[in-house]
Coordinates of C-alpha atoms and ligand atoms in Angstrom, one line a residue:
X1 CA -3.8 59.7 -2.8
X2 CA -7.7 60.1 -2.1
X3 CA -8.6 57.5 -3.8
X4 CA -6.1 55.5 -2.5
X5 CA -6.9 56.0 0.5
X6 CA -10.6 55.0 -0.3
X7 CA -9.2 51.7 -1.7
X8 CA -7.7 50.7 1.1
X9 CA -10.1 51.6 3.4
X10 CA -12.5 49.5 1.8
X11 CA -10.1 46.8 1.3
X12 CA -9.9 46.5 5.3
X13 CA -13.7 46.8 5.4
X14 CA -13.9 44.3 8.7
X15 CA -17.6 43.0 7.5
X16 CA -15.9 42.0 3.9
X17 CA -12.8 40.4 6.0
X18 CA -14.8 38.2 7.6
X19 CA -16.5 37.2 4.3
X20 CA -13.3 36.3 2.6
X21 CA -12.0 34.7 5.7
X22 CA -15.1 32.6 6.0
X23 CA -14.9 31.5 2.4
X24 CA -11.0 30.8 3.0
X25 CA -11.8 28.5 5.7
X26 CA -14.5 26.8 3.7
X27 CA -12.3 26.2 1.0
X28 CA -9.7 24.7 3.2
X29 CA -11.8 22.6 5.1
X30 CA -13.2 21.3 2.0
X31 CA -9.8 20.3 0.6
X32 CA -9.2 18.3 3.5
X33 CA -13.2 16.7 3.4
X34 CA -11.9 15.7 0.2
X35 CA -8.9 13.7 1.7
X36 CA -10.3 12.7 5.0
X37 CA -13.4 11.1 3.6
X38 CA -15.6 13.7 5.0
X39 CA -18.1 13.1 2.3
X40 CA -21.4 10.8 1.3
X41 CA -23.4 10.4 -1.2
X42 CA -27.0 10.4 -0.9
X43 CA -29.5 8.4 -3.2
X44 CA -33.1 9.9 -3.5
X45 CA -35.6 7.2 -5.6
X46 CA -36.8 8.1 -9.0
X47 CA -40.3 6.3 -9.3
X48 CA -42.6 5.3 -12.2
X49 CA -46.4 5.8 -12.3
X50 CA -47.3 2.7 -10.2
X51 CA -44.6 3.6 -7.5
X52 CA -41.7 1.1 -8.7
X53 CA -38.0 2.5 -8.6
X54 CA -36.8 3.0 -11.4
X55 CA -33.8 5.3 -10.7
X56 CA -31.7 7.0 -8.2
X57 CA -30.1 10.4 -8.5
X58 CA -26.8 10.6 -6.3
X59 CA -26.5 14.1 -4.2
X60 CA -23.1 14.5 -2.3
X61 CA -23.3 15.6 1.5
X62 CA -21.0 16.8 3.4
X63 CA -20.1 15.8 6.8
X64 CA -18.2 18.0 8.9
X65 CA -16.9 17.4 12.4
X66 CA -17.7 21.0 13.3
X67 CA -19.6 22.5 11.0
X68 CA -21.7 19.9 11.2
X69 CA -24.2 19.0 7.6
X70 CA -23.1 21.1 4.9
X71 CA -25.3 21.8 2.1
X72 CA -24.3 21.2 -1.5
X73 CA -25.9 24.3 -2.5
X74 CA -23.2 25.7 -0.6
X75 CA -20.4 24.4 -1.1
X76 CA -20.9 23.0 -5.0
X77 CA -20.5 26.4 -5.9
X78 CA -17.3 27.4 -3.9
X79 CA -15.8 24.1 -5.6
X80 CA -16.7 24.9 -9.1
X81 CA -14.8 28.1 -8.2
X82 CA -11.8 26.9 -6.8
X83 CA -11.5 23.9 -9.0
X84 CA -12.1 21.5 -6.5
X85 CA -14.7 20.2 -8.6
X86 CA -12.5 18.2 -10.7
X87 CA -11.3 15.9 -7.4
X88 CA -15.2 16.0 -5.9
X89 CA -16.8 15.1 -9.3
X90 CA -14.3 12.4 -9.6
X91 CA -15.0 11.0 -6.4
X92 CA -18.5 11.5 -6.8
X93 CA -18.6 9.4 -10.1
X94 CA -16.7 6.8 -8.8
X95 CA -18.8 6.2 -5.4
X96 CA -21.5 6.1 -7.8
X97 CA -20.5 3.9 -10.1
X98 CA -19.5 1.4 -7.6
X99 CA -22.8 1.2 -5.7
X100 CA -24.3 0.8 -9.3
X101 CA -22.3 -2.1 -10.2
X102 CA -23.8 -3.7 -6.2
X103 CA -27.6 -2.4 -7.3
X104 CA -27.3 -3.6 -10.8
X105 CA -26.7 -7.3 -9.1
X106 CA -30.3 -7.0 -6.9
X107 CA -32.1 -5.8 -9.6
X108 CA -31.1 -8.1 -12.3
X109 CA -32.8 -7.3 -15.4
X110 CA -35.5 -4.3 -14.4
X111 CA -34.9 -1.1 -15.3
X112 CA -32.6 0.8 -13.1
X113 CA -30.2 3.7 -13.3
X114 CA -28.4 5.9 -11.4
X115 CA -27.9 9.7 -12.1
X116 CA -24.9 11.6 -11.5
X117 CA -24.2 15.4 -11.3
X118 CA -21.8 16.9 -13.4
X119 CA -21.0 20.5 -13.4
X120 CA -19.4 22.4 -16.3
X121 CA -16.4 22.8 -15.4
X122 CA -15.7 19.0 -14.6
X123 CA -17.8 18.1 -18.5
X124 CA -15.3 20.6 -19.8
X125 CA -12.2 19.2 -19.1
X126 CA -10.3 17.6 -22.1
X127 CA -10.4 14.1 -20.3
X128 CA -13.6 14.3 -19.2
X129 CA -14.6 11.0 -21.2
X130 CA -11.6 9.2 -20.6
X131 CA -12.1 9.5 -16.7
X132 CA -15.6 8.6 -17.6
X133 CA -15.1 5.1 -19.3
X134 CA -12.3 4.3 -17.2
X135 CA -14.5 5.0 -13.7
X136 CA -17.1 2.5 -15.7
X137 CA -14.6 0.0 -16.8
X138 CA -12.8 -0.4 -13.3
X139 CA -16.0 -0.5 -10.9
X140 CA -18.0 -3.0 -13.4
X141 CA -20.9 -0.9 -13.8
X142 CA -23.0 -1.1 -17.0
X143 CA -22.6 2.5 -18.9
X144 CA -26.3 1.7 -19.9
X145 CA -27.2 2.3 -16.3
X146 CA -25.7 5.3 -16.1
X147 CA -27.0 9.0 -16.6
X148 CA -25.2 12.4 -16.1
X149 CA -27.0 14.9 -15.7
X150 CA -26.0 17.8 -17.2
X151 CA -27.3 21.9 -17.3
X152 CA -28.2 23.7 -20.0
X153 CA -26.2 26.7 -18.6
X154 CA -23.0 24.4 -20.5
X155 CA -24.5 24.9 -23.5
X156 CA -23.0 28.8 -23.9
X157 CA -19.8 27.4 -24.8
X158 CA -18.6 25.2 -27.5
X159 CA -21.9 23.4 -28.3
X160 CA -19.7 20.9 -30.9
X161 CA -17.4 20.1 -28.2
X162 CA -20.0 19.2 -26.1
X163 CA -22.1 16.9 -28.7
X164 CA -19.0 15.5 -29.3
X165 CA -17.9 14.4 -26.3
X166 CA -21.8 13.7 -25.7
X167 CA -21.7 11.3 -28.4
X168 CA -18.5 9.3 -27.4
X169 CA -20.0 8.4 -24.0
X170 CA -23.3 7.7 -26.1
X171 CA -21.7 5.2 -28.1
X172 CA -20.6 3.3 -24.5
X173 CA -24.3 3.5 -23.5
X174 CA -24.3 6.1 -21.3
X175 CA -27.2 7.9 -21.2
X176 CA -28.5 11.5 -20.4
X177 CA -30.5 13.9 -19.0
X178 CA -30.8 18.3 -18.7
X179 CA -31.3 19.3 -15.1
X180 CA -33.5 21.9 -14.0
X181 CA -35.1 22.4 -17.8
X182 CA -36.7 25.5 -18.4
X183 CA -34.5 27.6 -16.0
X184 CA -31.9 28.7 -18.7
X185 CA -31.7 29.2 -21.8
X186 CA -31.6 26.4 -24.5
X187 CA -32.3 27.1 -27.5
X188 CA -34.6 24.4 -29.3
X189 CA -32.3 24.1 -32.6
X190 CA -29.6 23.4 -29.6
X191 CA -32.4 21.0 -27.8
X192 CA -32.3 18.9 -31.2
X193 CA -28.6 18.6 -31.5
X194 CA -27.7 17.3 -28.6
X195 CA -28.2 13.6 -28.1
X196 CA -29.9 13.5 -25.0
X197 CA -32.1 10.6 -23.6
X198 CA -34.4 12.7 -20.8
X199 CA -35.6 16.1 -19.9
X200 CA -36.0 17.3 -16.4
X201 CA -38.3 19.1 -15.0
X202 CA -36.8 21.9 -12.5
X203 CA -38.5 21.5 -9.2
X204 CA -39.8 25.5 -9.3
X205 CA -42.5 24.4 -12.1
X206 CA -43.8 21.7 -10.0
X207 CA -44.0 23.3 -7.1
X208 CA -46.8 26.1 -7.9
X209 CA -48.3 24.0 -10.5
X210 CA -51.8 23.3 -9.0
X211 CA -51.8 27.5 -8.3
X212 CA -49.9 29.1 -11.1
X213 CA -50.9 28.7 -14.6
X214 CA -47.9 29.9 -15.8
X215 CA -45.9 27.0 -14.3
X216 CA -48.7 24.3 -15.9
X217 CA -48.6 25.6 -19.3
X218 CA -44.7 25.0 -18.9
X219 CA -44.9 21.7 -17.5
X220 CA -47.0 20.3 -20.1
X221 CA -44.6 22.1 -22.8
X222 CA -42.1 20.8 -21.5
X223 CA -43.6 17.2 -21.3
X224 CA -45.0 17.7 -25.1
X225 CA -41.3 18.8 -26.1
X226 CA -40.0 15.9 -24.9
X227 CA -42.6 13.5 -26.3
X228 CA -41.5 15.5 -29.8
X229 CA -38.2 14.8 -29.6
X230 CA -38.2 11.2 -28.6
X231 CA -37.0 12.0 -25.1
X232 CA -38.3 10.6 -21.6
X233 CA -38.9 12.9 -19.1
X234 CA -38.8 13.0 -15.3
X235 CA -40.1 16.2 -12.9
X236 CA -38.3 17.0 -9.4
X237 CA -39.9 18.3 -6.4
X238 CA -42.3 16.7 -6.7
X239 CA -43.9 17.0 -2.8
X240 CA -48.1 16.5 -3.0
X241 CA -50.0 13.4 -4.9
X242 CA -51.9 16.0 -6.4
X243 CA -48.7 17.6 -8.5
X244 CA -47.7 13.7 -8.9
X245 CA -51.5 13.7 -10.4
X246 CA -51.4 16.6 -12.4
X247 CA -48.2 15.6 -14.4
X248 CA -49.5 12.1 -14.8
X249 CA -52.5 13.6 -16.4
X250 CA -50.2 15.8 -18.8
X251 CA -48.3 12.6 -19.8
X252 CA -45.5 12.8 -17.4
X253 CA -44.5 9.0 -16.2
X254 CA -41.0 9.2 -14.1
X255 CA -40.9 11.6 -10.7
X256 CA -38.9 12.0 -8.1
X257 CA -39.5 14.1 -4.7
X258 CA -40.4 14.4 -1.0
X259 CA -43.8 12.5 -2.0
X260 CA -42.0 9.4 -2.6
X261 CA -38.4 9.8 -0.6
X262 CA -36.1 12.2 0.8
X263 CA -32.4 11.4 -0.6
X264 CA -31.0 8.3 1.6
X265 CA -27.9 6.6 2.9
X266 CA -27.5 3.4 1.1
X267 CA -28.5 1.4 3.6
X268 CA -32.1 3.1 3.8
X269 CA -32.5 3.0 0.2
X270 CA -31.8 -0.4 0.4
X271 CA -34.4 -0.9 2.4
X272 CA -36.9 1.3 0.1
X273 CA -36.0 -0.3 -2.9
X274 CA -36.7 -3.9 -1.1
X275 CA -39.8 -2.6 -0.2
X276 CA -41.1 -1.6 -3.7
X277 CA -40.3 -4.8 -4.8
X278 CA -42.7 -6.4 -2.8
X279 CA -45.7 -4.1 -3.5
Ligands
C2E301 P1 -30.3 19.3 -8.1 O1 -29.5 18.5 -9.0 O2 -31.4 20.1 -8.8 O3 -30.9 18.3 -7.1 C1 -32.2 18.3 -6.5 C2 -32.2 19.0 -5.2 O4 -33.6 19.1 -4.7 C3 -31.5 18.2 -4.1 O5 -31.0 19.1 -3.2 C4 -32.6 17.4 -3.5 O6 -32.4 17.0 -2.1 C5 -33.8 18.4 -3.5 N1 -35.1 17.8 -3.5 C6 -35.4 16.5 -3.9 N2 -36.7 16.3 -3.8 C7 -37.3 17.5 -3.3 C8 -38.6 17.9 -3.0 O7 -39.6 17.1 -3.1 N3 -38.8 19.1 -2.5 C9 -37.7 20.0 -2.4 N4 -38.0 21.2 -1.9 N5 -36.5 19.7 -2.7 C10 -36.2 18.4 -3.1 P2 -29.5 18.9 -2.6 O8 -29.2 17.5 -2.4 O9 -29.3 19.9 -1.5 O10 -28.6 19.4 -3.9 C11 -28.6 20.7 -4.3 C12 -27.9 20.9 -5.6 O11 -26.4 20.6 -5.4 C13 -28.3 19.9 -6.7 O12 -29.4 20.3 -7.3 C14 -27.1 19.9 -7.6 O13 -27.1 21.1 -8.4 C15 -25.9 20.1 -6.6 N6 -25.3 18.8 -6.4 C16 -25.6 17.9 -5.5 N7 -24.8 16.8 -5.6 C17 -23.9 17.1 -6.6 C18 -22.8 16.4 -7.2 O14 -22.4 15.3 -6.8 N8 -22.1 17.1 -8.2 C19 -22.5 18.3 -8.6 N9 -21.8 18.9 -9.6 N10 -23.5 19.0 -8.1 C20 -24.2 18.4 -7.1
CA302 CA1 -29.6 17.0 -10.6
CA303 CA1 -32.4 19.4 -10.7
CA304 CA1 -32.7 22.2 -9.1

């Protein structure tokens, strides 16, 4: 009865109350963000070494009337939990393919492509490919201009499964890329499986890499790896010229960060991608 009594008295802990009734609000009012068109998605350049686009990564924002701008960091997680993430990654992949198939029209032939999140839950699911090709086939986007990005932190599970359903979407063109490389744990016989087109540098090497050698010894590994395994890569985060510098001088050729742009509205990267046309 003691312990019991323990039990429940933790159970109606007021501080942890207000932490599950937060997150139960959250949850709610994500649901309905999901219906009421509450969310946007964001488009942050991806440059080559003279500056040209050559890429945008989609982020999803969301807009609440009183909450006001809720972070992904926040709420990503609470969907991947609750299984929202099936409904948001949808919608994501669909606004993204969409505003692909207007870009693909400005750009014409360059090289272009836009990169989409997908979390592990959402790759997972048995129709993951089907929603895939049928979100391609009914916006009129080009799969070749298309890139999920996915983490290596999928890789724990079912490795087959995943190069299989990997190399369907392959065979349509679509391309990708591992987010955040070098923060988990891939295992290089893993690495060479998996067909993949691009590795990504996580933002945390790049951002100490003038200052900690640890960071540039794995920066220029992970540039070297890719170069071994016939894969492009691209670094994140990246903030000062001088990091831009550094990676250029370690072979690195694609970047995307502050330095260049903050994540835009389509109208504003619009605008930024008229702009590098004319330099
Ligand atoms: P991520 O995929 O690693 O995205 C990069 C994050 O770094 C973005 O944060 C971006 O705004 C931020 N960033 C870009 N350049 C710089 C820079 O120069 N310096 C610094 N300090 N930060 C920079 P954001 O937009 O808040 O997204 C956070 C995370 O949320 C993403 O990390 C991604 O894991 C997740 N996420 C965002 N959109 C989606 C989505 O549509 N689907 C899924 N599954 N996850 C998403
Ligand atoms: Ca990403
Ligand atoms: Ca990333
Ligand atoms: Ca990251």
């Amino acid at each position: 009865a003691k312990a019991m009594g323990r039990n429940t008295l933790r159970f109606f802990d007021p501080q942890m109350q207000a932490v599950v009734t937060a997150r139960a609000s959250l949850e709610k009012d994500l649901r309905e963000a999901l219906q009421r068109n509450q969310l946007r998605l964001f488009y942050q350049p991806q440059v080559d070494a003279a500056g040209a686009v050559i890429g945008a990564e989609a982020l999803v924002r969301w807009q609440h009337p009183q909450r006001g701008f809720v972070s992904p960091a926040e709420f990503i997680p609470l969907a991947e939990e609750t299984g929202l993430i099936l409904p948001l990654g949808l919608w994501v992949l669909e606004s993204a393919c969409a505003q692909l198939a207007v870009w693909a029209e400005q750009v014409g032939t360059r090289r272009f492509t836009v990169s989409v999140n997908v979390s592990a839950r959402q790759f997972r699911q048995p129709n993951f490919v089907d929603q895939v090709l049928a979100v391609l086939a009914s916006s009129g986007a080009d799969p070749q201009r298309l890139k999920l990005e996915l983490t290596e932190s999928m890789l724990l599970d079912n490795v087959q499964g995943m190069i299989d359903r990997m190399g369907t979407l392959k065979d349509h063109g679509v391309g990708f890329s591992l987010d955040d490389f070098g923060t988990g744990y891939s295992s290089l016989s893993y690495l060479k499986r998996l067909p993949l087109d691009q590795l990504k540098i996580d933002q945390s090497f790049v951002r100490d890499l003038l200052t900690d050698p640890n960071d540039e010894v794995i920066a220029r590994t992970i540039i070297a790896l890719a170069s071994t395994l016939g894969l492009s890569v691209i670094a994140e985060g990246v903030e000062t010229a001088a990091q831009r510098d550094a990676l250029a001088a370690q072979g690195c050729h694609a970047y995307q960060g502050y330095l260049f742009s903050r994540p835009l509205p389509v109208a504003d990267f619009d605008a930024f991608l008229a702009g590098s046309r004319e330099s």
